[in-house]
Amino acid sequence: MGMKFAVFAPLASGLTDDPDWMTLFARHLEACGFESIVVAEHTVMVSRYTSVYPYDPSGRVDIDPRCPVPDPLDLLAFLAGRTDRLGLATGVLVLPNHHPVVLAKRAATVDALSGGRLRLCVGVGWLKEEVEACGAEFASRGRRSDEQLQVMRMLWEGPTDGVSHHGEFFAFQDAVCRPRPRAHLPVHIGGHSRAAALRAGRYGDGFQPLGVGPERLGELVSVMRDEATRVGRDGAALEVTVGHQVGKIDAERAARLAANGADRVVLAMPAVTDIDEARDMLSGCAARLGLAP
């Protein structure tokens, strides 16, 4: 299968809570032949924070805290009803902000009602103030996330008469969670650290290394595949997703990314508010990449 191309919902536009704008945007992605739309998450933004954003030299995230950031699963459920085949993905959903039983239920429901179109990309989060506002301890979020990943998969794919779990953070007995996903619901791990690569190898269906160059990308992908092999999984089957810009990608750049090990490119949009301008950008990008509906 060739390279897949997805597009981030443009949070910086301030319009991702506008139902008409987002419907037109998603339908145009589908018409152009893009594989999926990807929605980021911040359960809350923080107007004054001391955490360092790791993907910009300034250490600050370039989103106004007053900018609407819809719940990703709710937005994807909305878009599922307005598209026919467009893939629906989170990227990145902040896993420690959620209870895994509730998240498993919500994700399975979106997947079932969309006809199996959901892909989760999750991470441990960088904004300490956000994670703590949601009731989780920031220092233990890695261990918590590992347990969450196991709990969700157990609820989706465990015995049909109920599953039990007694862990460090979560416990339940004989739980039955329905609906189940249409098939195996892919969960990818986002991040830029060795810990994220190891987590992807142990529990993920793919890895989305954020903000890394080609050399570091190769190192992290090797860590992921080696860890998968170590725990008895097929490391070669795990997908790698990287980021790029809508206005800068073309077939030659995409080929270089594929040569570096990428299976999917998620494209970021500038802060465009005019839907016709946004659609023109997407059409031009699709033409450069040779996409077809």
mmCIF file of N, CA and C in Angstrom, residues 125-248:
data_model
loop_
_atom_site.group_PDB
_atom_site.id
_atom_site.type_symbol
_atom_site.label_atom_id
_atom_site.label_comp_id
_atom_site.label_asym_id
_atom_site.label_seq_id
_atom_site.Cartn_x
_atom_site.Cartn_y
_atom_site.Cartn_z
ATOM 1 N N GLY A 125 0.971 13.537 27.039
ATOM 2 C CA GLY A 125 0.768 14.954 27.310
ATOM 3 C C GLY A 125 2.029 15.660 27.781
ATOM 4 N N TRP A 126 2.085 16.952 27.492
ATOM 5 C CA TRP A 126 3.230 17.774 27.914
ATOM 6 C C TRP A 126 2.815 18.883 28.887
ATOM 7 N N LEU A 127 1.510 19.216 28.909
ATOM 8 C CA LEU A 127 1.045 20.362 29.684
ATOM 9 C C LEU A 127 0.625 19.895 31.081
ATOM 10 N N LYS A 128 1.553 20.027 32.013
ATOM 11 C CA LYS A 128 1.337 19.542 33.380
ATOM 12 C C LYS A 128 0.056 20.110 33.980
ATOM 13 N N GLU A 129 -0.182 21.382 33.746
ATOM 14 C CA GLU A 129 -1.353 22.037 34.325
ATOM 15 C C GLU A 129 -2.656 21.428 33.793
ATOM 16 N N GLU A 130 -2.666 21.014 32.543
ATOM 17 C CA GLU A 130 -3.856 20.386 31.961
ATOM 18 C C GLU A 130 -4.106 19.007 32.561
ATOM 19 N N VAL A 131 -3.060 18.188 32.611
ATOM 20 C CA VAL A 131 -3.196 16.834 33.157
ATOM 21 C C VAL A 131 -3.682 16.889 34.602
ATOM 22 N N GLU A 132 -3.110 17.796 35.380
ATOM 23 C CA GLU A 132 -3.516 17.904 36.784
ATOM 24 C C GLU A 132 -4.941 18.439 36.915
ATOM 25 N N ALA A 133 -5.353 19.323 36.010
ATOM 26 C CA ALA A 133 -6.730 19.822 36.038
ATOM 27 C C ALA A 133 -7.733 18.701 35.800
ATOM 28 N N CYS A 134 -7.298 17.665 35.084
ATOM 29 C CA CYS A 134 -8.169 16.519 34.802
ATOM 30 C C CYS A 134 -8.080 15.441 35.880
ATOM 31 N N GLY A 135 -7.290 15.685 36.920
ATOM 32 C CA GLY A 135 -7.288 14.797 38.073
ATOM 33 C C GLY A 135 -6.202 13.752 38.110
ATOM 34 N N ALA A 136 -5.254 13.792 37.171
ATOM 35 C CA ALA A 136 -4.179 12.802 37.146
ATOM 36 C C ALA A 136 -2.874 13.428 37.630
ATOM 37 N N GLU A 137 -2.009 12.580 38.140
ATOM 38 C CA GLU A 137 -0.678 13.024 38.565
ATOM 39 C C GLU A 137 0.237 13.058 37.349
ATOM 40 N N PHE A 138 0.918 14.171 37.150
ATOM 41 C CA PHE A 138 1.750 14.323 35.956
ATOM 42 C C PHE A 138 2.941 13.370 35.972
ATOM 43 N N ALA A 139 3.580 13.202 37.123
ATOM 44 C CA ALA A 139 4.808 12.410 37.198
ATOM 45 C C ALA A 139 4.580 10.944 36.841
ATOM 46 N N SER A 140 3.399 10.423 37.119
ATOM 47 C CA SER A 140 3.128 8.998 36.876
ATOM 48 C C SER A 140 2.314 8.765 35.608
ATOM 49 N N ARG A 141 2.220 9.776 34.745
ATOM 50 C CA ARG A 141 1.337 9.646 33.589
ATOM 51 C C ARG A 141 1.784 8.575 32.604
ATOM 52 N N GLY A 142 3.083 8.274 32.557
ATOM 53 C CA GLY A 142 3.557 7.218 31.665
ATOM 54 C C GLY A 142 3.053 5.852 32.099
ATOM 55 N N ARG A 143 3.216 5.529 33.377
ATOM 56 C CA ARG A 143 2.714 4.248 33.887
ATOM 57 C C ARG A 143 1.196 4.179 33.764
ATOM 58 N N ARG A 144 0.556 5.284 34.053
ATOM 59 C CA ARG A 144 -0.899 5.343 33.951
ATOM 60 C C ARG A 144 -1.345 5.067 32.504
ATOM 61 N N SER A 145 -0.645 5.658 31.552
ATOM 62 C CA SER A 145 -0.997 5.464 30.144
ATOM 63 C C SER A 145 -0.786 4.025 29.702
ATOM 64 N N ASP A 146 0.295 3.406 30.151
ATOM 65 C CA ASP A 146 0.522 1.995 29.818
ATOM 66 C C ASP A 146 -0.649 1.137 30.293
ATOM 67 N N GLU A 147 -1.099 1.399 31.509
ATOM 68 C CA GLU A 147 -2.221 0.628 32.037
ATOM 69 C C GLU A 147 -3.508 0.936 31.274
ATOM 70 N N GLN A 148 -3.704 2.188 30.924
ATOM 71 C CA GLN A 148 -4.895 2.562 30.166
ATOM 72 C C GLN A 148 -4.960 1.833 28.824
ATOM 73 N N LEU A 149 -3.842 1.753 28.136
ATOM 74 C CA LEU A 149 -3.803 1.066 26.842
ATOM 75 C C LEU A 149 -4.188 -0.401 26.993
ATOM 76 N N GLN A 150 -3.694 -1.038 28.041
ATOM 77 C CA GLN A 150 -4.038 -2.442 28.274
ATOM 78 C C GLN A 150 -5.518 -2.607 28.619
ATOM 79 N N VAL A 151 -6.045 -1.702 29.431
ATOM 80 C CA VAL A 151 -7.452 -1.782 29.831
ATOM 81 C C VAL A 151 -8.369 -1.631 28.622
ATOM 82 N N MET A 152 -8.094 -0.662 27.778
ATOM 83 C CA MET A 152 -8.965 -0.433 26.624
ATOM 84 C C MET A 152 -8.966 -1.628 25.682
ATOM 85 N N ARG A 153 -7.788 -2.171 25.410
ATOM 86 C CA ARG A 153 -7.720 -3.327 24.506
ATOM 87 C C ARG A 153 -8.442 -4.523 25.117
ATOM 88 N N MET A 154 -8.319 -4.697 26.408
ATOM 89 C CA MET A 154 -9.009 -5.786 27.098
ATOM 90 C C MET A 154 -10.525 -5.647 26.951
ATOM 91 N N LEU A 155 -11.038 -4.436 27.125
ATOM 92 C CA LEU A 155 -12.479 -4.211 27.014
ATOM 93 C C LEU A 155 -12.976 -4.401 25.583
ATOM 94 N N TRP A 156 -12.157 -4.063 24.618
ATOM 95 C CA TRP A 156 -12.549 -4.196 23.214
ATOM 96 C C TRP A 156 -12.457 -5.627 22.701
ATOM 97 N N GLU A 157 -11.451 -6.375 23.188
ATOM 98 C CA GLU A 157 -11.141 -7.651 22.552
ATOM 99 C C GLU A 157 -11.086 -8.825 23.520
ATOM 100 N N GLY A 158 -11.382 -8.602 24.795
ATOM 101 C CA GLY A 158 -11.338 -9.674 25.778
ATOM 102 C C GLY A 158 -12.552 -10.578 25.700
ATOM 103 N N PRO A 159 -12.654 -11.546 26.614
ATOM 104 C CA PRO A 159 -13.781 -12.487 26.616
ATOM 105 C C PRO A 159 -15.124 -11.753 26.622
ATOM 106 N N THR A 160 -16.073 -12.289 25.875
ATOM 107 C CA THR A 160 -17.360 -11.607 25.717
ATOM 108 C C THR A 160 -18.215 -11.634 26.977
ATOM 109 N N ASP A 161 -17.890 -12.515 27.928
ATOM 110 C CA ASP A 161 -18.686 -12.576 29.157
ATOM 111 C C ASP A 161 -18.132 -11.668 30.258
ATOM 112 N N GLY A 162 -17.170 -10.816 29.921
ATOM 113 C CA GLY A 162 -16.668 -9.851 30.884
ATOM 114 C C GLY A 162 -15.188 -10.007 31.164
ATOM 115 N N VAL A 163 -14.562 -8.900 31.521
ATOM 116 C CA VAL A 163 -13.134 -8.894 31.836
ATOM 117 C C VAL A 163 -12.931 -8.227 33.190
ATOM 118 N N SER A 164 -11.857 -8.614 33.845
ATOM 119 C CA SER A 164 -11.521 -8.059 35.159
ATOM 120 C C SER A 164 -10.103 -7.510 35.123
ATOM 121 N N HIS A 165 -9.877 -6.494 35.932
ATOM 122 C CA HIS A 165 -8.561 -5.862 35.962
ATOM 123 C C HIS A 165 -8.335 -5.278 37.349
ATOM 124 N N HIS A 166 -7.135 -5.484 37.868
ATOM 125 C CA HIS A 166 -6.756 -4.916 39.160
ATOM 126 C C HIS A 166 -5.323 -4.409 39.021
ATOM 127 N N GLY A 167 -5.189 -3.124 38.745
ATOM 128 C CA GLY A 167 -3.886 -2.551 38.481
ATOM 129 C C GLY A 167 -3.523 -1.450 39.454
ATOM 130 N N GLU A 168 -2.475 -0.715 39.117
ATOM 131 C CA GLU A 168 -1.998 0.361 39.983
ATOM 132 C C GLU A 168 -2.992 1.522 40.044
ATOM 133 N N PHE A 169 -3.647 1.805 38.920
ATOM 134 C CA PHE A 169 -4.507 2.985 38.836
ATOM 135 C C PHE A 169 -5.992 2.660 38.667
ATOM 136 N N PHE A 170 -6.307 1.485 38.128
ATOM 137 C CA PHE A 170 -7.689 1.169 37.789
ATOM 138 C C PHE A 170 -8.016 -0.261 38.198
ATOM 139 N N ALA A 171 -9.272 -0.477 38.579
ATOM 140 C CA ALA A 171 -9.704 -1.821 38.959
ATOM 141 C C ALA A 171 -11.187 -1.978 38.647
ATOM 142 N N PHE A 172 -11.550 -3.156 38.133
ATOM 143 C CA PHE A 172 -12.953 -3.482 37.893
ATOM 144 C C PHE A 172 -13.081 -4.992 37.764
ATOM 145 N N GLN A 173 -14.296 -5.468 37.892
ATOM 146 C CA GLN A 173 -14.557 -6.907 37.900
ATOM 147 C C GLN A 173 -15.681 -7.230 36.919
ATOM 148 N N ASP A 174 -15.441 -8.211 36.042
ATOM 149 C CA ASP A 174 -16.463 -8.762 35.144
ATOM 150 C C ASP A 174 -17.155 -7.675 34.319
ATOM 151 N N ALA A 175 -16.384 -6.750 33.794
ATOM 152 C CA ALA A 175 -16.950 -5.639 33.021
ATOM 153 C C ALA A 175 -17.196 -6.055 31.573
ATOM 154 N N VAL A 176 -18.372 -5.724 31.070
ATOM 155 C CA VAL A 176 -18.734 -5.952 29.667
ATOM 156 C C VAL A 176 -18.994 -4.585 29.047
ATOM 157 N N CYS A 177 -18.250 -4.249 28.013
ATOM 158 C CA CYS A 177 -18.351 -2.930 27.380
ATOM 159 C C CYS A 177 -18.829 -3.107 25.940
ATOM 160 N N ARG A 178 -20.015 -2.628 25.640
ATOM 161 C CA ARG A 178 -20.587 -2.711 24.303
ATOM 162 C C ARG A 178 -21.080 -1.322 23.890
ATOM 163 N N PRO A 179 -20.994 -0.983 22.601
ATOM 164 C CA PRO A 179 -20.569 -1.829 21.493
ATOM 165 C C PRO A 179 -19.060 -2.022 21.491
ATOM 166 N N ARG A 180 -18.636 -3.034 20.756
ATOM 167 C CA ARG A 180 -17.217 -3.189 20.478
ATOM 168 C C ARG A 180 -16.894 -2.486 19.158
ATOM 169 N N PRO A 181 -15.621 -2.171 18.927
ATOM 170 C CA PRO A 181 -15.242 -1.643 17.622
ATOM 171 C C PRO A 181 -15.606 -2.619 16.509
ATOM 172 N N ARG A 182 -15.770 -2.098 15.300
ATOM 173 C CA ARG A 182 -16.138 -2.943 14.166
ATOM 174 C C ARG A 182 -15.115 -4.055 13.923
ATOM 175 N N ALA A 183 -13.859 -3.720 14.114
ATOM 176 C CA ALA A 183 -12.756 -4.684 13.969
ATOM 177 C C ALA A 183 -11.680 -4.240 14.959
ATOM 178 N N HIS A 184 -10.450 -4.643 14.720
ATOM 179 C CA HIS A 184 -9.352 -4.196 15.577
ATOM 180 C C HIS A 184 -9.204 -2.687 15.438
ATOM 181 N N LEU A 185 -9.407 -1.954 16.514
ATOM 182 C CA LEU A 185 -9.323 -0.495 16.467
ATOM 183 C C LEU A 185 -7.862 -0.087 16.631
ATOM 184 N N PRO A 186 -7.266 0.525 15.593
ATOM 185 C CA PRO A 186 -5.846 0.863 15.689
ATOM 186 C C PRO A 186 -5.585 1.991 16.679
ATOM 187 N N VAL A 187 -4.575 1.786 17.506
ATOM 188 C CA VAL A 187 -4.139 2.801 18.465
ATOM 189 C C VAL A 187 -2.667 3.088 18.197
ATOM 190 N N HIS A 188 -2.371 4.322 17.828
ATOM 191 C CA HIS A 188 -1.002 4.740 17.586
ATOM 192 C C HIS A 188 -0.527 5.590 18.759
ATOM 193 N N ILE A 189 0.770 5.615 18.954
ATOM 194 C CA ILE A 189 1.363 6.363 20.060
ATOM 195 C C ILE A 189 2.075 7.587 19.501
ATOM 196 N N GLY A 190 1.718 8.755 20.022
ATOM 197 C CA GLY A 190 2.391 9.981 19.625
ATOM 198 C C GLY A 190 3.426 10.390 20.657
ATOM 199 N N GLY A 191 4.488 11.027 20.189
ATOM 200 C CA GLY A 191 5.525 11.486 21.104
ATOM 201 C C GLY A 191 6.855 11.618 20.393
ATOM 202 N N HIS A 192 7.858 12.049 21.124
ATOM 203 C CA HIS A 192 9.173 12.265 20.532
ATOM 204 C C HIS A 192 10.276 11.607 21.353
ATOM 205 N N SER A 193 9.907 10.846 22.363
ATOM 206 C CA SER A 193 10.887 10.294 23.298
ATOM 207 C C SER A 193 11.097 8.797 23.082
ATOM 208 N N ARG A 194 12.167 8.290 23.669
ATOM 209 C CA ARG A 194 12.403 6.846 23.651
ATOM 210 C C ARG A 194 11.263 6.112 24.355
ATOM 211 N N ALA A 195 10.744 6.697 25.438
ATOM 212 C CA ALA A 195 9.634 6.063 26.154
ATOM 213 C C ALA A 195 8.418 5.907 25.253
ATOM 214 N N ALA A 196 8.147 6.913 24.423
ATOM 215 C CA ALA A 196 7.012 6.821 23.495
ATOM 216 C C ALA A 196 7.247 5.721 22.468
ATOM 217 N N ALA A 197 8.477 5.611 21.964
ATOM 218 C CA ALA A 197 8.791 4.561 20.994
ATOM 219 C C ALA A 197 8.645 3.176 21.616
ATOM 220 N N LEU A 198 9.103 3.020 22.848
ATOM 221 C CA LEU A 198 8.946 1.740 23.546
ATOM 222 C C LEU A 198 7.466 1.417 23.759
ATOM 223 N N ARG A 199 6.689 2.429 24.128
ATOM 224 C CA ARG A 199 5.244 2.225 24.338
ATOM 225 C C ARG A 199 4.576 1.786 23.030
ATOM 226 N N ALA A 200 4.966 2.400 21.932
ATOM 227 C CA ALA A 200 4.411 2.011 20.633
ATOM 228 C C ALA A 200 4.763 0.570 20.296
ATOM 229 N N GLY A 201 5.991 0.174 20.596
ATOM 230 C CA GLY A 201 6.385 -1.203 20.322
ATOM 231 C C GLY A 201 5.641 -2.216 21.162
ATOM 232 N N ARG A 202 5.353 -1.869 22.412
ATOM 233 C CA ARG A 202 4.676 -2.811 23.318
ATOM 234 C C ARG A 202 3.171 -2.884 23.063
ATOM 235 N N TYR A 203 2.561 -1.723 22.839
ATOM 236 C CA TYR A 203 1.096 -1.671 22.865
ATOM 237 C C TYR A 203 0.457 -1.107 21.596
ATOM 238 N N GLY A 204 1.215 -0.427 20.763
ATOM 239 C CA GLY A 204 0.612 0.326 19.673
ATOM 240 C C GLY A 204 0.491 -0.444 18.371
ATOM 241 N N ASP A 205 -0.313 0.128 17.492
ATOM 242 C CA ASP A 205 -0.395 -0.333 16.107
ATOM 243 C C ASP A 205 0.422 0.572 15.200
ATOM 244 N N GLY A 206 0.992 1.598 15.765
ATOM 245 C CA GLY A 206 1.807 2.528 15.010
ATOM 246 C C GLY A 206 2.390 3.579 15.928
ATOM 247 N N PHE A 207 3.188 4.451 15.344
ATOM 248 C CA PHE A 207 3.943 5.453 16.089
ATOM 249 C C PHE A 207 3.897 6.751 15.308
ATOM 250 N N GLN A 208 3.630 7.848 15.997
ATOM 251 C CA GLN A 208 3.647 9.166 15.378
ATOM 252 C C GLN A 208 4.683 10.020 16.089
ATOM 253 N N PRO A 209 5.956 9.899 15.682
ATOM 254 C CA PRO A 209 7.003 10.705 16.312
ATOM 255 C C PRO A 209 6.860 12.163 15.897
ATOM 256 N N LEU A 210 6.807 13.037 16.862
ATOM 257 C CA LEU A 210 6.505 14.443 16.623
ATOM 258 C C LEU A 210 7.770 15.285 16.666
ATOM 259 N N GLY A 211 7.920 16.147 15.679
ATOM 260 C CA GLY A 211 8.967 17.149 15.706
ATOM 261 C C GLY A 211 10.383 16.611 15.703
ATOM 262 N N VAL A 212 10.639 15.519 14.984
ATOM 263 C CA VAL A 212 11.987 14.949 14.936
ATOM 264 C C VAL A 212 12.497 14.947 13.497
ATOM 265 N N GLY A 213 13.815 15.061 13.349
ATOM 266 C CA GLY A 213 14.434 15.004 12.038
ATOM 267 C C GLY A 213 14.626 13.575 11.562
ATOM 268 N N PRO A 214 15.126 13.403 10.324
ATOM 269 C CA PRO A 214 15.252 12.062 9.739
ATOM 270 C C PRO A 214 16.110 11.104 10.555
ATOM 271 N N GLU A 215 17.239 11.590 11.089
ATOM 272 C CA GLU A 215 18.127 10.693 11.844
ATOM 273 C C GLU A 215 17.461 10.222 13.130
ATOM 274 N N ARG A 216 16.871 11.167 13.856
ATOM 275 C CA ARG A 216 16.183 10.811 15.102
ATOM 276 C C ARG A 216 14.964 9.940 14.811
ATOM 277 N N LEU A 217 14.277 10.203 13.702
ATOM 278 C CA LEU A 217 13.144 9.371 13.305
ATOM 279 C C LEU A 217 13.581 7.925 13.148
ATOM 280 N N GLY A 218 14.689 7.712 12.434
ATOM 281 C CA GLY A 218 15.181 6.351 12.236
ATOM 282 C C GLY A 218 15.525 5.665 13.542
ATOM 283 N N GLU A 219 16.133 6.415 14.468
ATOM 284 C CA GLU A 219 16.481 5.839 15.772
ATOM 285 C C GLU A 219 15.234 5.404 16.534
ATOM 286 N N LEU A 220 14.233 6.274 16.561
ATOM 287 C CA LEU A 220 13.018 5.973 17.322
ATOM 288 C C LEU A 220 12.233 4.822 16.704
ATOM 289 N N VAL A 221 12.179 4.785 15.390
ATOM 290 C CA VAL A 221 11.468 3.685 14.723
ATOM 291 C C VAL A 221 12.167 2.359 15.009
ATOM 292 N N SER A 222 13.491 2.365 15.025
ATOM 293 C CA SER A 222 14.225 1.140 15.363
ATOM 294 C C SER A 222 13.932 0.697 16.790
ATOM 295 N N VAL A 223 13.872 1.656 17.710
ATOM 296 C CA VAL A 223 13.524 1.328 19.099
ATOM 297 C C VAL A 223 12.148 0.683 19.151
ATOM 298 N N MET A 224 11.183 1.265 18.435
ATOM 299 C CA MET A 224 9.823 0.718 18.414
ATOM 300 C C MET A 224 9.807 -0.707 17.873
ATOM 301 N N ARG A 225 10.435 -0.913 16.730
ATOM 302 C CA ARG A 225 10.382 -2.240 16.096
ATOM 303 C C ARG A 225 11.129 -3.279 16.933
ATOM 304 N N ASP A 226 12.252 -2.899 17.513
ATOM 305 C CA ASP A 226 13.001 -3.831 18.362
ATOM 306 C C ASP A 226 12.195 -4.218 19.599
ATOM 307 N N GLU A 227 11.514 -3.243 20.191
ATOM 308 C CA GLU A 227 10.713 -3.530 21.378
ATOM 309 C C GLU A 227 9.540 -4.434 21.024
ATOM 310 N N ALA A 228 8.920 -4.192 19.876
ATOM 311 C CA ALA A 228 7.821 -5.060 19.446
ATOM 312 C C ALA A 228 8.298 -6.496 19.289
ATOM 313 N N THR A 229 9.442 -6.669 18.667
ATOM 314 C CA THR A 229 9.999 -8.012 18.491
ATOM 315 C C THR A 229 10.300 -8.651 19.843
ATOM 316 N N ARG A 230 10.839 -7.852 20.769
ATOM 317 C CA ARG A 230 11.198 -8.374 22.089
ATOM 318 C C ARG A 230 9.989 -8.937 22.824
ATOM 319 N N VAL A 231 8.821 -8.307 22.648
ATOM 320 C CA VAL A 231 7.623 -8.767 23.364
ATOM 321 C C VAL A 231 6.761 -9.697 22.508
ATOM 322 N N GLY A 232 7.318 -10.161 21.382
ATOM 323 C CA GLY A 232 6.620 -11.151 20.575
ATOM 324 C C GLY A 232 5.625 -10.595 19.583
ATOM 325 N N ARG A 233 5.768 -9.330 19.226
ATOM 326 C CA ARG A 233 4.885 -8.720 18.238
ATOM 327 C C ARG A 233 5.629 -8.533 16.921
ATOM 328 N N ASP A 234 4.885 -8.265 15.852
ATOM 329 C CA ASP A 234 5.477 -8.061 14.532
ATOM 330 C C ASP A 234 5.820 -6.587 14.369
ATOM 331 N N GLY A 235 7.066 -6.245 14.621
ATOM 332 C CA GLY A 235 7.477 -4.852 14.537
ATOM 333 C C GLY A 235 7.343 -4.265 13.148
ATOM 334 N N ALA A 236 7.520 -5.092 12.122
ATOM 335 C CA ALA A 236 7.437 -4.597 10.748
ATOM 336 C C ALA A 236 6.027 -4.173 10.376
ATOM 337 N N ALA A 237 5.030 -4.664 11.106
ATOM 338 C CA ALA A 237 3.633 -4.352 10.783
ATOM 339 C C ALA A 237 3.175 -3.015 11.358
ATOM 340 N N LEU A 238 3.979 -2.399 12.206
ATOM 341 C CA LEU A 238 3.575 -1.154 12.858
ATOM 342 C C LEU A 238 3.801 0.035 11.925
ATOM 343 N N GLU A 239 2.800 0.899 11.829
ATOM 344 C CA GLU A 239 2.869 2.053 10.934
ATOM 345 C C GLU A 239 3.631 3.211 11.576
ATOM 346 N N VAL A 240 4.213 4.036 10.711
ATOM 347 C CA VAL A 240 4.905 5.244 11.152
ATOM 348 C C VAL A 240 4.246 6.445 10.475
ATOM 349 N N THR A 241 3.847 7.412 11.278
ATOM 350 C CA THR A 241 3.207 8.625 10.777
ATOM 351 C C THR A 241 4.076 9.825 11.121
ATOM 352 N N VAL A 242 4.307 10.686 10.144
ATOM 353 C CA VAL A 242 5.109 11.892 10.367
ATOM 354 C C VAL A 242 4.293 13.112 9.954
ATOM 355 N N GLY A 243 4.793 14.285 10.294
ATOM 356 C CA GLY A 243 4.093 15.518 9.984
ATOM 357 C C GLY A 243 4.768 16.320 8.894
ATOM 358 N N HIS A 244 3.991 17.177 8.230
ATOM 359 C CA HIS A 244 4.505 18.102 7.216
ATOM 360 C C HIS A 244 3.490 19.224 7.056
ATOM 361 N N GLN A 245 3.778 20.146 6.153
ATOM 362 C CA GLN A 245 2.900 21.286 5.907
ATOM 363 C C GLN A 245 2.150 21.111 4.585
ATOM 364 N N VAL A 246 0.873 21.472 4.586
ATOM 365 C CA VAL A 246 0.064 21.370 3.365
ATOM 366 C C VAL A 246 0.711 22.111 2.207
ATOM 367 N N GLY A 247 1.228 23.313 2.466
ATOM 368 C CA GLY A 247 1.759 24.134 1.389
ATOM 369 C C GLY A 247 3.137 23.745 0.906
ATOM 370 N N LYS A 248 3.828 22.847 1.614
ATOM 371 C CA LYS A 248 5.210 22.512 1.261
ATOM 372 C C LYS A 248 5.391 21.092 0.754
#
